[in-house]
Coordinates of C-alpha atoms in Angstrom, one line a residue:
M27 CA -29.6 -22.3 -58.7
E28 CA -26.8 -19.4 -57.9
S29 CA -27.2 -20.4 -54.0
K30 CA -25.4 -24.4 -55.7
I31 CA -22.8 -21.8 -57.1
L32 CA -22.4 -19.9 -54.6
K33 CA -22.4 -22.0 -51.1
P34 CA -18.9 -23.8 -52.8
V35 CA -17.6 -21.2 -54.0
L36 CA -17.5 -19.2 -50.5
A37 CA -16.4 -22.4 -48.7
I38 CA -13.6 -22.6 -51.3
Y39 CA -12.5 -19.0 -50.7
I40 CA -13.1 -19.7 -46.2
G41 CA -10.7 -22.6 -46.4
L42 CA -8.1 -20.6 -48.5
F43 CA -8.3 -17.6 -46.3
I44 CA -8.0 -20.0 -42.8
L45 CA -5.0 -21.7 -44.7
F46 CA -3.2 -18.7 -45.7
L47 CA -3.8 -17.1 -42.4
Y48 CA -2.9 -20.0 -40.1
G49 CA -0.9 -22.0 -42.4
P50 CA 2.0 -20.6 -41.7
F51 CA 1.6 -20.6 -37.9
F52 CA 1.2 -23.8 -37.8
V53 CA 4.0 -24.7 -39.4
L54 CA 6.3 -22.6 -37.4
G55 CA 4.8 -24.0 -34.7
I56 CA 5.6 -27.7 -35.9
L57 CA 9.8 -26.7 -37.1
S58 CA 9.8 -25.0 -33.3
F59 CA 9.5 -28.4 -31.8
Q60 CA 12.4 -30.0 -34.6
Q61 CA 15.0 -32.0 -32.8
G62 CA 18.5 -29.9 -32.0
P63 CA 20.4 -28.7 -32.3
E64 CA 21.7 -30.9 -35.6
G65 CA 17.9 -30.2 -37.0
G66 CA 17.0 -27.6 -39.2
P67 CA 13.9 -25.9 -40.3
Q68 CA 13.6 -29.3 -42.8
F69 CA 10.4 -31.4 -43.4
P70 CA 9.8 -34.3 -42.0
I71 CA 10.4 -33.5 -38.7
I72 CA 13.5 -35.7 -37.3
E73 CA 12.0 -35.9 -33.5
W74 CA 9.7 -33.7 -31.5
S75 CA 12.1 -32.1 -29.0
T76 CA 11.4 -28.7 -27.0
Y77 CA 15.4 -28.2 -27.1
W78 CA 14.7 -25.0 -29.1
Y79 CA 12.8 -23.6 -26.1
K80 CA 14.9 -24.8 -23.6
H81 CA 17.4 -22.8 -26.0
L82 CA 15.6 -19.6 -26.0
F83 CA 16.5 -19.4 -22.1
G84 CA 19.7 -20.9 -22.3
M85 CA 19.0 -23.6 -20.4
T86 CA 21.0 -26.3 -23.4
P87 CA 24.4 -27.3 -22.9
P88 CA 26.7 -24.7 -25.2
S89 CA 27.0 -25.3 -28.9
R90 CA 27.7 -23.2 -32.2
I91 CA 24.5 -22.3 -32.2
A92 CA 24.0 -18.8 -30.4
P93 CA 21.1 -18.0 -28.5
L94 CA 18.4 -15.5 -30.1
P95 CA 19.8 -11.4 -29.1
V96 CA 16.9 -10.7 -28.1
G97 CA 17.1 -9.9 -24.5
E98 CA 17.6 -6.5 -24.4
A99 CA 15.5 -6.1 -27.8
L100 CA 12.5 -7.2 -26.7
V101 CA 12.5 -5.0 -22.7
R102 CA 13.2 -1.6 -26.0
S103 CA 10.5 -3.0 -27.9
L104 CA 7.8 -4.0 -25.1
I105 CA 9.1 -0.4 -24.1
L106 CA 8.7 1.7 -27.4
A107 CA 5.6 -0.1 -28.0
F108 CA 4.1 1.4 -24.1
M109 CA 5.2 4.7 -25.2
T110 CA 3.6 4.5 -28.5
M111 CA 0.6 2.9 -27.2
V112 CA -0.2 5.7 -24.5
T113 CA 1.2 8.8 -26.9
A114 CA -0.9 7.8 -29.3
T115 CA -4.4 7.2 -27.5
V116 CA -4.1 10.3 -25.9
L117 CA -3.7 12.2 -29.3
G118 CA -6.8 9.9 -30.9
V119 CA -9.2 10.8 -28.2
M120 CA -8.5 14.6 -28.1
A121 CA -8.6 14.5 -31.6
A122 CA -11.4 13.2 -32.2
Q123 CA -13.3 15.2 -29.2
A124 CA -12.0 18.3 -30.7
F125 CA -13.5 17.0 -34.1
R126 CA -16.9 16.5 -32.7
R127 CA -17.4 20.5 -33.2
R128 CA -16.8 21.9 -36.4
F129 CA -14.2 23.8 -37.4
T130 CA -12.6 26.3 -40.1
G131 CA -10.6 23.8 -41.6
A132 CA -11.5 19.9 -40.4
G133 CA -11.7 18.5 -43.9
I134 CA -7.6 19.3 -44.5
V135 CA -6.5 18.2 -40.5
F136 CA -8.6 15.2 -41.3
Y137 CA -6.5 13.7 -44.8
L138 CA -3.5 14.9 -43.1
I139 CA -3.7 12.7 -39.9
V140 CA -5.1 10.3 -41.8
L141 CA -1.9 10.8 -44.2
G142 CA 0.1 8.7 -41.7
M143 CA -1.1 5.5 -42.0
M144 CA -1.0 6.0 -45.8
V145 CA 2.8 7.4 -46.6
P146 CA 5.2 4.2 -46.8
G147 CA 6.5 3.1 -44.1
V148 CA 10.3 3.2 -45.2
L149 CA 9.6 6.5 -46.6
T150 CA 8.3 7.7 -43.2
G151 CA 11.4 5.8 -41.3
L152 CA 14.3 7.2 -43.9
G153 CA 12.8 11.1 -43.9
T154 CA 12.8 11.3 -40.3
S155 CA 16.8 10.0 -40.3
L156 CA 17.6 12.3 -43.1
L157 CA 15.3 15.1 -40.7
A158 CA 16.8 14.1 -37.6
N159 CA 20.5 13.9 -38.8
N160 CA 21.0 16.7 -41.1
V161 CA 18.1 19.5 -40.2
V162 CA 17.7 19.1 -36.5
G163 CA 20.6 17.7 -36.0
I164 CA 20.3 15.1 -33.3
E165 CA 21.3 11.5 -32.8
R166 CA 19.1 9.0 -33.6
H167 CA 17.3 6.5 -31.3
W168 CA 14.9 4.1 -30.8
W169 CA 13.3 5.9 -27.6
S170 CA 13.5 9.3 -29.7
T171 CA 13.6 9.3 -33.9
A172 CA 11.7 5.9 -33.9
F173 CA 9.0 6.8 -31.5
V174 CA 8.0 9.9 -33.2
A175 CA 7.9 7.8 -36.0
H176 CA 5.7 5.0 -34.6
V177 CA 3.4 7.2 -33.2
V178 CA 2.9 9.2 -36.1
Y179 CA 1.5 5.9 -37.5
T180 CA -0.5 4.7 -35.3
F181 CA -2.2 7.5 -34.0
P182 CA -4.2 7.7 -36.8
F183 CA -5.8 4.4 -36.1
A184 CA -6.4 5.6 -32.5
F185 CA -8.3 8.2 -33.9
L186 CA -10.3 6.9 -36.7
V187 CA -11.3 4.4 -33.6
M188 CA -12.3 7.1 -31.4
L189 CA -14.1 9.2 -33.7
A190 CA -15.9 5.9 -34.7
I191 CA -17.2 5.6 -30.8
L192 CA -17.3 9.2 -29.8
N193 CA -20.1 9.7 -33.3
R194 CA -22.3 7.5 -31.6
F195 CA -21.7 9.3 -28.3
D196 CA -25.0 10.6 -26.9
G197 CA -24.4 14.3 -26.4
S198 CA -27.1 14.6 -24.0
V199 CA -25.2 12.9 -20.6
E200 CA -22.6 15.7 -21.1
E201 CA -25.1 18.5 -21.6
A202 CA -27.4 17.3 -18.3
S203 CA -24.0 17.3 -16.0
W204 CA -22.6 21.0 -17.6
S205 CA -26.7 22.1 -16.8
L206 CA -26.0 20.6 -13.2
G207 CA -22.7 22.5 -13.1
V208 CA -20.4 20.2 -13.6
S209 CA -16.7 21.2 -15.1
P210 CA -16.2 19.9 -18.5
I211 CA -12.8 18.1 -16.6
R212 CA -14.6 16.6 -14.3
T213 CA -17.9 15.6 -16.5
F214 CA -15.3 14.9 -19.0
R215 CA -13.5 11.8 -16.0
K216 CA -16.8 10.9 -14.3
V217 CA -19.5 10.8 -17.4
T218 CA -17.4 10.8 -20.9
F219 CA -14.3 8.8 -20.3
P220 CA -16.5 5.6 -18.5
L221 CA -18.6 5.4 -21.2
I222 CA -15.8 5.7 -24.3
F223 CA -13.3 3.1 -22.2
P224 CA -14.0 0.2 -24.8
G225 CA -13.1 2.1 -27.3
V226 CA -9.9 3.3 -25.2
L227 CA -8.6 0.0 -25.1
S228 CA -9.3 -0.9 -29.2
A229 CA -7.7 2.1 -29.5
M230 CA -4.7 0.9 -27.1
L231 CA -4.4 -2.5 -28.4
F232 CA -4.4 -1.3 -31.9
A233 CA -1.7 1.2 -31.1
F234 CA 0.5 -1.3 -28.6
T235 CA 0.5 -4.2 -31.5
L236 CA 1.3 -2.1 -34.3
S237 CA 4.2 -0.2 -32.7
F238 CA 5.2 -3.4 -31.2
D239 CA 5.9 -5.6 -34.6
E240 CA 6.7 -2.5 -36.5
F241 CA 9.7 -2.9 -39.0
P242 CA 10.3 -0.5 -41.9
R243 CA 10.2 2.8 -40.0
T244 CA 12.3 1.8 -37.1
L245 CA 14.7 0.6 -39.6
F246 CA 16.0 4.2 -40.7
A247 CA 14.5 5.8 -37.8
S248 CA 15.8 3.7 -34.5
G249 CA 20.2 4.1 -34.5
R250 CA 22.5 1.6 -33.5
D251 CA 20.2 -0.1 -30.7
Q252 CA 18.1 -2.6 -32.7
T253 CA 14.3 -3.5 -31.6
L254 CA 12.6 -7.5 -31.8
P255 CA 11.5 -7.0 -35.4
L256 CA 14.9 -6.1 -36.6
A257 CA 16.6 -8.2 -34.2
I258 CA 14.8 -10.9 -35.7
Y259 CA 15.5 -10.2 -39.6
G260 CA 19.1 -9.9 -38.6
T261 CA 19.2 -13.0 -36.6
F262 CA 17.5 -14.9 -40.1
S263 CA 19.5 -13.0 -42.7
V264 CA 22.3 -14.6 -41.7
E265 CA 20.7 -17.9 -41.0
I266 CA 18.1 -20.4 -39.7
H267 CA 17.8 -22.3 -37.0
P268 CA 14.6 -23.4 -35.5
N269 CA 14.9 -21.3 -32.5
I270 CA 13.5 -18.5 -34.0
F271 CA 10.3 -20.4 -34.9
A272 CA 10.0 -20.8 -30.8
F273 CA 10.8 -16.9 -30.6
G274 CA 7.7 -16.7 -33.0
V275 CA 5.7 -19.1 -31.4
M276 CA 6.6 -17.6 -27.3
T277 CA 5.6 -14.0 -28.7
T278 CA 2.7 -14.7 -31.1
L279 CA 0.9 -16.3 -27.5
F280 CA 2.6 -13.3 -25.8
S281 CA -0.4 -11.5 -28.2
F282 CA -3.3 -13.9 -27.7
A283 CA -2.1 -13.2 -23.7
L284 CA -2.6 -9.7 -24.8
L285 CA -6.2 -10.1 -26.7
A286 CA -7.6 -12.2 -23.3
V287 CA -7.0 -9.3 -21.6
Y288 CA -8.7 -6.6 -23.6
G289 CA -11.3 -9.3 -23.4
I290 CA -11.9 -9.0 -20.0
L291 CA -11.0 -5.7 -19.7
M292 CA -13.9 -5.5 -21.9
G293 CA -16.1 -7.8 -20.5
L294 CA -15.5 -5.9 -16.7
S295 CA -16.3 -2.2 -19.1
V296 CA -19.9 -3.3 -20.5
R297 CA -20.5 -5.2 -17.0
R298 CA -19.9 -1.9 -15.3
A299 CA -21.7 -0.3 -18.1
K300 CA -24.8 -2.3 -17.8
K301 CA -25.1 -2.2 -14.3
M302 CA -25.0 1.8 -14.1
A303 CA -28.1 1.8 -16.3
M304 CA -29.9 -0.7 -14.1
Q305 CA -29.4 1.7 -12.2
E306 CA -31.0 4.7 -13.7
D307 CA -33.4 2.3 -14.7
I308 CA -34.5 2.0 -10.7
A309 CA -34.2 5.8 -10.6

């Protein structure tokens, strides 16, 4: 009786979840093929066209609609996301390594680290801006103040991912290496890091995607040079054209490409781990 009621309810819930998750993307994808330059963000489609994709790359005749100012903003966002990814992942691995052993004040330090992902982004961005201008006396830039705000936000995610990985880590392999006289640094490079590499990849992906899409913290902390989310917001806050939808599709495909690279690297890592396990069994 319960299953007869529960299954339809779950089916409706899953259907609504998928609709709200992928529905906006499909709507934007359809509107990105609107006719141009007269076509706007409305249904039904006047005529299917790739005009707005050509408009993104400057392949259309001049019109009243200016190209999206995303060229330099996209480069800034990619560089900022890469810097944040490397820094947050290194800090996350080091902090998670430290928490493998109990130390005084570990609980307080843990909550202080996690607090970075819980504080509202607007407050973090505004506080970073005021701190830079009024206390430290430096000018705000996307590569300095915004970078710090992004690291404060993404570092807890990288830390939690690595903490979960290292909590399942078998420390006996490290002890065996140390007992053979291998230094701790060489043990980490040759033994520990290859085993936790899938977790490192996950932490890197988390940090990159979170930083690349970050808006509230960047709004106050980036200074006069805009990153990609700020450039897009500045464009569609004035007038919406389907070129913004075409650009959204392109960035979504870029995110899928990142996931594909992540999947390939993860597959290679798992294959390497299985190969090492087989060699140990044979030995």
